[in-house]
Coordinates of C-alpha atoms and ligand atoms in Angstrom, one line a residue:
M87 CA -0.1 0.5 0.0
F88 CA 2.8 2.2 0.6
L89 CA 3.2 2.5 -3.6
V90 CA -0.2 4.4 -3.8
F91 CA 1.2 7.0 -1.5
S92 CA 3.5 10.0 -2.1
A93 CA 7.0 9.0 -0.4
V94 CA 6.0 12.3 2.1
V95 CA 3.3 10.3 3.5
A96 CA 5.4 6.8 3.1
V97 CA 7.7 8.7 5.4
V98 CA 4.4 9.0 8.2
L99 CA 3.0 6.1 8.0
T100 CA 5.9 3.8 9.0
V101 CA 6.4 6.3 12.8
L102 CA 2.1 4.9 12.7
P103 CA 0.3 1.6 14.4
M104 CA 0.6 -0.2 10.4
A105 CA -3.0 -0.8 10.1
S106 CA -5.5 1.9 9.5
P107 CA -4.0 5.0 9.7
P108 CA -5.9 7.3 11.5
R109 CA -6.7 10.3 9.6
Q110 CA -6.3 13.2 12.1
I111 CA -3.2 12.6 12.5
L112 CA -1.9 11.3 9.1
L113 CA -2.9 14.5 8.5
Q114 CA -1.8 17.4 11.0
Q115 CA 1.6 15.6 10.4
I116 CA 1.8 16.4 7.2
S117 CA 0.2 20.0 6.8
P118 CA 1.9 23.6 5.8
D119 CA 1.9 24.8 9.6
S120 CA 0.4 28.3 8.1
G121 CA -1.5 28.8 11.1
S122 CA -2.8 26.0 9.6
S123 CA -1.7 23.1 12.1
T124 CA -5.6 21.5 11.5
F125 CA -6.0 22.4 8.3
D126 CA -8.6 20.3 6.6
W127 CA -7.6 18.6 3.7
N128 CA -10.5 18.2 1.7
L129 CA -10.8 18.8 -2.3
E130 CA -14.4 20.2 -1.7
A131 CA -13.9 22.6 0.8
T132 CA -13.5 26.1 -0.3
P133 CA -12.0 29.1 1.3
D134 CA -13.7 30.4 4.0
T135 CA -15.4 33.8 2.1
N136 CA -14.1 36.0 4.9
W137 CA -10.5 35.4 4.3
T138 CA -8.6 38.0 2.6
G139 CA -5.4 36.6 1.4
H140 CA -6.1 35.8 -1.9
L141 CA -6.2 39.5 -2.4
I142 CA -3.6 39.7 0.2
F143 CA -2.1 37.9 -2.7
D144 CA -3.3 39.7 -5.4
T145 CA -2.1 43.2 -4.0
V146 CA 1.5 42.8 -3.5
S147 CA 2.0 40.9 -7.4
S148 CA 0.3 44.1 -8.0
L149 CA 2.7 46.6 -5.5
L150 CA 4.1 49.3 -8.4
Q151 CA 2.8 47.6 -11.5
H152 CA 0.8 50.8 -13.4
W153 CA -2.0 48.3 -14.8
P154 CA -3.4 46.2 -11.6
N155 CA -3.0 49.4 -9.9
T156 CA -5.3 51.8 -12.3
R157 CA -7.5 48.7 -12.4
H158 CA -8.1 48.9 -8.2
R159 CA -8.2 52.1 -7.2
N160 CA -8.5 51.8 -3.7
G161 CA -5.0 51.2 -2.3
H162 CA -4.5 48.5 1.0
N163 CA -0.7 48.7 0.9
I164 CA 1.4 51.1 2.7
V165 CA 5.1 50.1 2.3
P166 CA 8.1 51.5 3.3
G167 CA 11.3 51.7 0.9
S168 CA 14.1 53.2 -0.5
V169 CA 14.6 54.9 -4.0
P170 CA 18.4 54.4 -4.7
V171 CA 21.0 56.7 -5.1
G172 CA 21.4 58.0 -8.9
T173 CA 17.4 58.2 -9.6
L174 CA 16.9 61.2 -11.8
L175 CA 13.4 63.2 -10.4
Y176 CA 11.4 65.6 -12.4
H177 CA 9.6 68.5 -11.2
G178 CA 7.5 71.1 -13.8
R179 CA 6.6 74.4 -12.4
G180 CA 6.1 78.5 -13.4
N181 CA 10.0 79.0 -13.0
N182 CA 13.6 77.6 -11.9
A183 CA 13.8 77.8 -7.6
I184 CA 14.3 75.2 -6.4
P185 CA 11.1 74.5 -3.9
T186 CA 11.4 74.9 -0.1
L187 CA 8.5 73.2 0.8
P188 CA 7.6 69.5 0.1
E189 CA 6.4 69.1 -3.3
W190 CA 6.0 66.6 -5.8
T191 CA 7.9 64.7 -8.1
A192 CA 7.6 62.2 -11.0
T193 CA 9.4 59.7 -12.2
N194 CA 9.6 60.8 -16.1
P195 CA 9.5 63.7 -17.3
E196 CA 6.5 63.6 -19.3
H197 CA 4.5 63.3 -16.1
S198 CA 6.0 66.1 -14.6
F199 CA 6.0 68.2 -17.5
T200 CA 2.1 67.7 -17.5
F201 CA 2.4 70.6 -14.6
C202 CA 4.6 73.3 -16.6
W203 CA 1.2 75.0 -16.9
D204 CA 1.7 77.2 -14.3
S205 CA 3.9 79.7 -16.5
M206 CA 0.5 80.0 -18.6
T207 CA -0.2 84.0 -18.5
N208 CA -3.3 84.9 -19.5
N209 CA -3.4 85.6 -23.4
G210 CA -1.8 81.8 -23.3
S211 CA 1.1 83.3 -25.8
I212 CA 4.1 82.0 -23.3
A213 CA 6.4 79.6 -24.9
G214 CA 8.0 77.5 -22.5
C215 CA 7.6 76.6 -19.0
W216 CA 10.2 75.2 -15.9
Q217 CA 11.4 71.5 -16.5
L218 CA 14.0 71.0 -13.2
T219 CA 15.6 67.9 -12.5
F220 CA 16.9 66.8 -9.8
V221 CA 19.1 63.8 -8.5
T222 CA 19.3 61.6 -5.9
V223 CA 22.8 61.9 -4.1
R224 CA 21.6 59.3 -1.4
P225 CA 19.4 56.4 -0.8
L226 CA 15.7 58.0 -0.3
R227 CA 13.3 56.4 2.4
V228 CA 10.1 56.5 1.4
L229 CA 6.8 55.6 1.8
Y230 CA 4.0 53.6 -1.2
F231 CA 0.8 53.9 -0.7
D232 CA -0.9 51.2 -2.9
G233 CA -4.1 51.7 -5.5
S234 CA -3.7 54.9 -7.9
S235 CA -3.4 56.5 -4.7
G236 CA -2.3 60.2 -6.4
A237 CA -5.2 60.3 -8.0
K238 CA -7.8 63.4 -6.1
M239 CA -11.2 61.0 -6.8
E240 CA -13.5 60.6 -3.7
N241 CA -14.6 57.1 -3.0
G242 CA -10.8 55.3 -1.2
P243 CA -8.0 55.7 -4.0
M244 CA -6.7 58.6 -1.0
D245 CA -8.3 56.8 2.4
A246 CA -5.3 54.9 3.4
Q247 CA -3.4 58.1 3.6
D248 CA -5.8 60.9 4.8
L249 CA -6.8 58.4 7.3
L250 CA -3.2 58.2 7.8
L251 CA -3.4 61.9 8.7
W252 CA -6.3 63.1 9.0
G253 CA -8.3 60.1 10.8
T254 CA -11.2 60.4 8.4
A255 CA -11.2 60.5 4.6
D256 CA -13.5 63.4 3.9
P257 CA -14.8 63.9 0.1
A258 CA -14.7 67.8 1.1
R259 CA -10.6 67.3 1.0
R260 CA -9.9 65.7 -2.2
M261 CA -8.3 68.4 -3.9
D262 CA -6.5 70.0 -0.5
E263 CA -2.8 68.6 -2.1
R264 CA -0.7 71.5 -0.4
E265 CA -2.0 70.3 3.1
R266 CA -1.8 66.8 2.6
I267 CA 2.0 67.4 1.6
N268 CA 2.4 69.0 3.7
D269 CA 1.0 67.5 6.8
L270 CA 3.0 63.9 5.5
C271 CA 5.8 65.1 5.8
A272 CA 5.4 67.2 9.2
W273 CA 4.7 63.7 10.5
G274 CA 7.1 61.3 8.7
K275 CA 9.8 63.9 10.2
Y276 CA 10.4 61.8 12.4
L277 CA 10.3 58.7 11.1
G278 CA 12.8 59.5 8.7
I279 CA 11.1 60.2 5.9
D280 CA 11.5 62.0 3.0
G281 CA 9.1 61.8 0.6
Y282 CA 6.1 59.2 -0.1
V283 CA 5.6 57.3 -4.1
R284 CA 2.0 57.6 -4.9
M285 CA 0.5 56.7 -8.7
E286 CA -1.6 58.3 -11.0
M287 CA -1.1 58.6 -14.5
D288 CA 2.2 58.1 -13.7
F289 CA 3.9 57.1 -10.5
E290 CA 5.3 59.6 -8.3
V291 CA 7.6 60.6 -5.6
M292 CA 6.7 63.4 -3.2
V293 CA 9.9 65.3 -1.6
C294 CA 9.6 66.8 1.9
D295 CA 12.9 68.5 1.2
F296 CA 15.1 69.5 -1.4
S297 CA 17.9 70.4 0.1
N298 CA 18.5 66.7 1.9
G299 CA 18.5 63.8 -0.5
V300 CA 19.3 65.6 -4.0
E301 CA 20.8 67.3 -5.6
L302 CA 19.7 69.5 -8.9
L303 CA 20.8 68.3 -12.4
S304 CA 19.8 70.9 -14.1
A305 CA 17.2 74.2 -14.5
D306 CA 15.8 74.3 -18.0
Y307 CA 13.1 76.1 -19.6
L308 CA 11.3 74.2 -22.3
S309 CA 9.4 75.4 -24.7
A310 CA 6.3 74.0 -24.9
W311 CA 2.6 72.5 -25.8
M312 CA 0.7 75.8 -24.3
K313 CA -1.6 76.1 -26.0
E314 CA -5.4 74.1 -25.1
S315 CA -5.5 72.8 -28.8
A316 CA -1.7 70.9 -27.6
R317 CA -3.2 69.1 -24.3
E318 CA -3.1 65.7 -26.4
P319 CA 0.7 64.9 -26.5
L320 CA 1.0 65.5 -23.4
I321 CA -2.0 63.4 -22.2
F322 CA -0.8 60.8 -24.6
G323 CA 2.4 61.0 -23.4
T324 CA 2.2 60.8 -19.6
I325 CA -0.3 57.6 -20.6
L326 CA 2.3 55.7 -22.5
S327 CA 4.8 56.6 -19.7
G328 CA 3.1 55.1 -17.3
S329 CA 2.4 51.7 -19.2
W330 CA 5.6 51.7 -19.0
H331 CA 5.3 50.8 -15.5
G332 CA 2.1 49.1 -16.1
R333 CA 3.4 45.2 -15.6
Y334 CA 5.9 43.0 -13.5
P335 CA 7.9 44.6 -12.5
G336 CA 6.4 47.8 -12.3
E337 CA 8.6 51.0 -10.8
T338 CA 11.5 50.0 -10.7
R339 CA 13.1 53.2 -9.6
V340 CA 11.6 52.6 -6.2
H341 CA 12.8 49.3 -4.0
L342 CA 10.1 48.0 -1.3
D343 CA 10.4 46.1 1.7
L344 CA 8.3 43.6 2.4
T345 CA 9.8 42.8 5.8
K346 CA 7.5 46.2 6.5
L347 CA 4.5 45.9 4.6
I348 CA 1.3 46.8 6.7
S349 CA -1.7 45.2 4.1
F350 CA -5.8 46.6 5.2
Y351 CA -6.2 43.2 4.4
D352 CA -5.1 41.6 7.1
T353 CA -7.7 40.3 9.2
S354 CA -5.7 40.7 12.0
L355 CA -5.2 44.2 12.5
T356 CA -8.4 45.7 11.3
P357 CA -10.5 42.5 12.5
S358 CA -13.1 45.8 11.6
L359 CA -13.5 46.0 8.0
I360 CA -14.1 42.5 7.9
P361 CA -18.1 43.3 8.0
D362 CA -17.2 46.4 6.0
R363 CA -16.0 44.6 3.1
E364 CA -19.2 41.3 2.9
S365 CA -21.7 41.7 0.2
K366 CA -19.3 44.1 -1.7
E367 CA -17.3 43.3 -4.5
R368 CA -13.6 44.5 -4.6
W369 CA -13.8 47.2 -6.3
D370 CA -15.7 48.9 -3.6
H371 CA -13.5 47.9 -0.8
R372 CA -12.4 50.9 1.0
V373 CA -9.9 51.3 3.7
L374 CA -12.3 53.6 4.7
G375 CA -14.7 51.7 7.5
I376 CA -12.4 50.6 9.2
S377 CA -12.5 51.3 13.3
A378 CA -11.0 54.2 15.7
P379 CA -8.6 51.3 17.9
D380 CA -7.9 49.1 14.8
L381 CA -6.1 52.4 12.8
A382 CA -4.5 53.3 16.0
V383 CA -3.0 49.6 15.7
V384 CA -2.3 49.8 12.2
K385 CA -0.7 53.6 13.2
R386 CA 1.5 52.1 16.0
R387 CA 2.6 48.9 13.8
L388 CA 3.6 51.4 10.4
Q389 CA 5.3 54.2 13.3
D390 CA 7.5 50.1 14.8
V391 CA 8.5 49.2 11.4
L392 CA 9.8 52.4 9.9
G393 CA 11.0 52.5 12.9
S394 CA 13.1 49.2 13.3
G395 CA 16.2 49.2 11.5
T396 CA 17.0 47.8 8.0
N397 CA 17.8 44.1 7.4
M398 CA 15.2 42.8 8.8
G399 CA 13.6 39.8 8.2
S400 CA 14.6 35.8 7.0
G401 CA 16.1 36.8 3.7
V402 CA 13.5 35.8 1.5
D403 CA 13.0 37.0 -1.6
W404 CA 8.8 37.4 -1.5
K405 CA 9.0 39.7 -4.8
T406 CA 10.3 37.1 -6.6
L407 CA 8.7 33.6 -4.7
Y408 CA 5.0 35.4 -5.7
R409 CA 6.7 35.9 -9.1
V410 CA 7.1 32.8 -9.0
V411 CA 3.4 31.8 -8.3
V412 CA 1.8 34.0 -10.9
D413 CA 4.6 32.9 -14.0
R414 CA 3.9 29.1 -13.1
Y415 CA -0.2 30.0 -13.4
A416 CA -1.2 32.8 -15.3
D417 CA -0.9 32.0 -18.8
R418 CA -1.6 28.7 -17.8
L419 CA -4.9 28.7 -16.0
E420 CA -6.1 31.8 -18.9
T421 CA -5.5 29.2 -21.7
L422 CA -7.5 26.3 -19.7
D423 CA -10.1 28.7 -19.7
Y424 CA -9.3 29.3 -23.2
L425 CA -10.0 25.7 -23.8
L426 CA -12.9 25.2 -21.2
D427 CA -14.7 27.8 -23.0
T428 CA -14.0 27.1 -26.9
T429 CA -14.3 23.5 -26.2
T430 CA -18.3 22.3 -28.0
T431 CA -20.7 19.4 -28.3
E432 CA -18.5 18.7 -31.0
S433 CA -14.8 18.8 -30.1
L434 CA -15.7 17.9 -27.2
H435 CA -13.8 14.0 -27.7
E436 CA -11.0 15.2 -29.2
R437 CA -10.9 18.3 -26.4
A438 CA -11.1 16.4 -23.0
P439 CA -8.2 14.8 -23.4
I440 CA -6.3 17.7 -24.3
I441 CA -7.7 19.8 -21.6
Q442 CA -6.9 16.4 -19.0
T443 CA -3.0 17.2 -20.3
E444 CA -2.9 20.6 -19.4
L445 CA -4.2 19.6 -16.5
R446 CA -1.4 17.0 -15.7
I447 CA 1.5 18.9 -17.8
M448 CA 0.7 22.0 -14.4
L449 CA 0.6 19.5 -11.5
T450 CA 3.7 17.4 -13.5
P451 CA 5.9 17.7 -10.7
Y452 CA 3.9 16.7 -7.6
I453 CA 2.6 13.0 -10.1
L454 CA 4.7 10.6 -8.5
Y455 CA 5.0 6.9 -10.5
T456 CA 3.5 5.9 -7.6
T457 CA 0.1 7.9 -7.7
R458 CA -2.3 5.6 -8.7
P459 CA -6.1 6.2 -8.5
S460 CA -7.7 3.4 -5.9
W461 CA -9.4 1.8 -7.4
L462 CA -5.7 0.4 -9.2
S463 CA -4.2 -0.2 -5.6
T464 CA -5.0 -2.9 -3.0
A465 CA -7.0 -2.8 -0.2
G466 CA -6.6 -0.4 2.6
S467 CA -5.8 2.4 0.5
A468 CA -9.7 3.0 -0.2
S469 CA -10.5 3.7 3.8
Y470 CA -7.6 6.4 3.9
V471 CA -10.2 9.2 3.3
E472 CA -13.8 7.6 3.2
G473 CA -16.5 8.9 1.2
I474 CA -13.9 11.0 -0.9
D475 CA -13.2 9.2 -3.9
E476 CA -10.3 11.7 -4.9
A477 CA -8.4 10.5 -2.0
W478 CA -6.0 9.1 -3.8
A479 CA -5.5 12.5 -4.9
L480 CA -4.5 14.1 -2.1
P481 CA -0.8 13.5 -2.1
V482 CA -1.0 15.4 -5.4
W483 CA -2.6 18.6 -3.4
R484 CA -0.4 18.5 -0.8
A485 CA 3.0 18.7 -2.6
C486 CA 1.7 20.7 -5.2
A487 CA 0.2 23.1 -2.1
T488 CA 3.7 23.4 0.0
R489 CA 6.5 22.7 -1.4
H490 CA 7.0 26.5 -2.4
T491 CA 7.4 27.2 1.7
E492 CA 7.6 23.6 3.1
H493 CA 11.5 24.7 3.7
I494 CA 10.4 27.8 5.7
H495 CA 8.2 26.3 7.8
K496 CA 10.5 23.2 8.1
N497 CA 13.4 25.7 9.5
S498 CA 12.7 27.0 13.2
G499 CA 16.1 29.0 12.7
L500 CA 14.0 30.8 9.2
Q501 CA 10.6 31.1 10.9
S502 CA 11.9 32.6 13.9
R503 CA 13.5 35.2 11.6
L504 CA 10.1 36.5 10.4
T505 CA 9.0 39.4 10.6
S506 CA 4.7 40.0 11.3
S507 CA 4.7 40.8 7.5
E508 CA 6.8 38.0 6.2
R509 CA 4.2 36.1 8.4
L510 CA 0.6 37.3 6.5
L511 CA 2.7 37.3 3.4
L512 CA 3.8 33.5 3.9
G513 CA 0.4 32.7 4.8
A514 CA -1.4 34.4 1.7
L515 CA 0.7 32.5 -0.6
D516 CA 0.3 28.9 1.5
G517 CA -3.4 29.6 1.0
T518 CA -3.9 31.3 -2.0
N519 CA -1.6 28.8 -3.6
R520 CA -3.0 26.3 -1.7
E521 CA -6.3 27.2 -3.6
I522 CA -4.8 27.0 -6.7
C523 CA -3.6 23.9 -5.9
R524 CA -7.0 22.4 -5.4
V525 CA -8.8 23.1 -7.8
L526 CA -6.3 21.8 -10.7
V527 CA -6.1 19.0 -8.1
R528 CA -9.7 17.8 -8.3
M529 CA -10.5 18.7 -12.6
W530 CA -7.6 16.4 -13.2
A531 CA -8.6 13.5 -10.9
T532 CA -12.9 14.3 -12.5
G533 CA -10.4 13.6 -16.1
V534 CA -8.7 10.4 -14.2
H535 CA -11.8 9.4 -13.0
A536 CA -13.1 9.2 -16.1
G537 CA -10.4 7.9 -18.3
L538 CA -9.1 10.5 -19.9
D539 CA -5.7 10.5 -18.7
A540 CA -2.7 9.6 -21.1
L541 CA -0.7 8.2 -18.1
L542 CA -3.7 6.5 -16.1
P543 CA -6.6 4.4 -16.7
G544 CA -10.1 5.3 -15.9
K545 CA -13.4 4.4 -13.9
E546 CA -15.3 5.0 -15.8
D547 CA -16.2 5.3 -20.0
S548 CA -16.0 8.8 -21.2
S549 CA -19.2 8.9 -23.0
T550 CA -20.8 12.0 -24.2
L551 CA -22.9 12.6 -20.6
V552 CA -20.4 11.6 -18.9
L553 CA -17.8 14.0 -20.7
S554 CA -20.4 16.8 -21.2
Q555 CA -21.0 17.4 -17.3
I556 CA -17.5 17.0 -16.9
L557 CA -16.4 19.9 -18.9
K558 CA -19.8 21.7 -16.9
Q559 CA -17.8 21.0 -13.2
W560 CA -14.7 22.3 -15.1
R561 CA -15.9 25.3 -16.1
T562 CA -17.0 25.7 -13.2
H563 CA -14.5 25.4 -11.4
A564 CA -12.1 27.4 -12.8
H565 CA -14.3 30.4 -13.7
S566 CA -14.5 30.3 -10.2
L567 CA -11.3 30.4 -9.7
I568 CA -10.0 33.2 -12.0
A569 CA -12.9 35.1 -10.4
W570 CA -11.3 34.4 -6.3
L571 CA -7.9 35.0 -7.5
D572 CA -8.9 38.0 -10.2
W573 CA -5.7 39.3 -11.4
S574 CA -4.8 41.9 -13.8
V575 CA -2.4 39.9 -15.6
W576 CA -5.7 38.1 -17.3
V577 CA -7.0 41.6 -18.2
K578 CA -6.4 42.3 -21.3
C579 CA -7.8 44.1 -24.7
R580 CA -9.4 41.0 -26.7
P581 CA -8.7 40.9 -29.3
T582 CA -4.6 42.8 -28.9
C583 CA -4.6 46.1 -29.9
P584 CA -3.2 47.1 -33.6
A585 CA 0.9 48.5 -33.8
E586 CA -1.0 51.9 -34.1
E587 CA -2.9 51.5 -30.5
I588 CA -2.2 50.5 -27.3
C589 CA -4.7 49.2 -24.2
Y590 CA -5.8 51.2 -21.6
L591 CA -7.5 51.3 -18.7
P592 CA -9.0 54.7 -17.7
T593 CA -7.4 56.5 -14.6
W594 CA -8.0 59.6 -14.1
P595 CA -8.8 62.4 -14.8
Y596 CA -9.5 61.4 -17.9
F597 CA -12.6 59.7 -17.8
G598 CA -13.7 62.3 -20.5
V599 CA -16.5 64.8 -19.8
N600 CA -17.3 66.1 -16.8
E601 CA -14.8 63.1 -14.9
W602 CA -16.1 64.8 -11.6
D603 CA -19.3 63.7 -11.8
R604 CA -19.6 60.2 -13.9
K605 CA -21.5 57.7 -12.1
D606 CA -21.0 55.4 -14.7
E607 CA -19.6 51.3 -15.1
Q608 CA -16.5 52.6 -16.7
W609 CA -15.5 55.4 -14.4
K610 CA -16.3 52.1 -11.3
R611 CA -14.5 49.7 -12.8
P612 CA -12.2 50.6 -15.4
Q613 CA -12.7 48.0 -18.4
P614 CA -9.5 48.1 -21.3
R615 CA -9.7 48.8 -24.4
C616 CA -7.2 50.2 -26.9
I617 CA -7.0 53.7 -27.9
R618 CA -4.4 55.4 -30.6
K619 CA -1.2 56.0 -29.3
F620 CA -0.1 59.0 -31.9
Q621 CA -2.3 62.0 -33.4
P622 CA -5.0 61.7 -34.4
Y623 CA -5.5 60.9 -30.7
S624 CA -8.7 58.3 -29.1
V625 CA -11.2 59.8 -27.4
L626 CA -11.3 59.0 -24.3
T627 CA -14.6 59.2 -22.6
Ligands
NAG753 C1 0.9 88.3 -23.4 O1 2.1 87.9 -22.3 C2 2.5 88.8 -21.9 C3 3.4 87.9 -20.2 O2 2.5 89.2 -20.4 C4 3.2 89.6 -23.2 O3 4.6 89.7 -23.1 C5 2.9 89.1 -24.8 O4 2.8 91.2 -25.3 C6 1.1 89.2 -24.7 N1 0.9 89.1 -26.4 C7 -0.2 89.3 -26.5 C8 -0.6 88.2 -27.5 O5 -0.9 90.0 -25.8
NAG754 C1 -17.7 36.6 8.3 O1 -17.9 37.9 8.8 C2 -19.1 38.5 8.7 C3 -18.4 39.6 9.9 O2 -17.6 40.3 10.3 C4 -19.9 36.9 9.9 O3 -20.8 37.6 10.6 C5 -19.7 35.9 9.6 O4 -19.5 34.8 10.4 C6 -18.2 35.3 9.4 N1 -18.4 34.6 8.0 C7 -17.2 33.2 8.1 C8 -17.6 32.6 7.8 O5 -17.0 33.4 9.0

């Protein structure tokens, strides 16, 4: 019977009485200790609806990327980081004076250039504007607010920063940018914060003190597009520069320290937000509903992490580890979804084994040579987990679900060095990966039962009726997994944009006419579309 199970299980079995191993002990000993040592390895069980790990996973995977943070504007993370030495920061203004107050700088000149407007005279005739280029001469300590945190909008994008500063997010203060930057810089001064990173059409660094950490490289009086009719090249230039950081790795001029990340999706930190999110779609999740005590805890945590030294934590490269999981599944789940959705009754017999092969390919690293369906094994294995037909596939699920982080759970030295942010990251990764694996293993095992697998004989004949039932089930599982993960990598223009166009998600302040008042779906739930990238430009409605 040992041949039936994976090596991991077999090792556990050898230290247990040989006859009918007690299931609970068996499962507990081999479950990943992600704060869920009693995790029930039940292939039918879906994640708790209040669980937010998949949202932590997605927002962390999306940090500093323009596309996902344009799609979901209401940021939920505050992350300390740095801007390295030698980074250029651009500041458009009406004169050539080095700012004596905190000011906004852009990581791209296309963005800062839109702030040259100051210098326009009443008659609109001025020909130029000032662009100051600064360079960092030491690493700047910054704090990053994710989402479209620079979009001066109601309904959530500015919640995190305003709550931090003012204890509330008041729609009337949306445009109080001078006070906001002054207050942010005053607040962070004692914590050694040099600036704040936010995102709107592109990324910006709000610099608190231009006499400390940055030097003026050049102050240039540039010829400028000042006439109203010439605004379009400016706008499209900025949209394009933002798109350069649309996808992974995003804006790389900012380096984040994930060991100090604070997430408003951390339910242990902000339990008051759980009921607030109930029955709301993700677009509508806001940080504003946080209770005063929870906000106090967040602030204290933030001050703690900012006050702690550098080089904290385990040394695990979380950004890459998260990316490994996204890489492994993003394209494949998309392909799987495509295959499922384009399979017809006519193509069912041809397509079903192809889909099964795709499932097997995804799970290949975890399907041992000894993995066999229960009906092929000797007596004993069937009683291993009563009532669940896919029990034989559980070792595949476990291996798939735990392989990437098993070493962290097993290494107590490493575990003891995890910061609380890292423990949050670990739990989110484990739970997300486990759910992906659960769905895939379940789908795959169903296909094995139906005799669709190329390497394992099935239990049933694959009649058209059975196959269409399986297809239906597969679709349901794949669709709900994809919806649950909600990765923005899947949000694309379909069909792909032609060479003259780029794929665009509506972003502040270019919602078209009356951008402040729009309440339609396009405004609330940005959908991608192709826009022209040179003249004549598309109308941004
Ligand atoms: C516009 O204003 C500028 C600066 O005030 C002035 O020098 C220029 O002559 C004016 N141009 C026209 C066409 O009135
Ligand atoms: C989810 O949270 C709500 C609000 O706190 C609570 O009433 C509900 O019981 C929770 N659901 C589960 C499945 O725990």
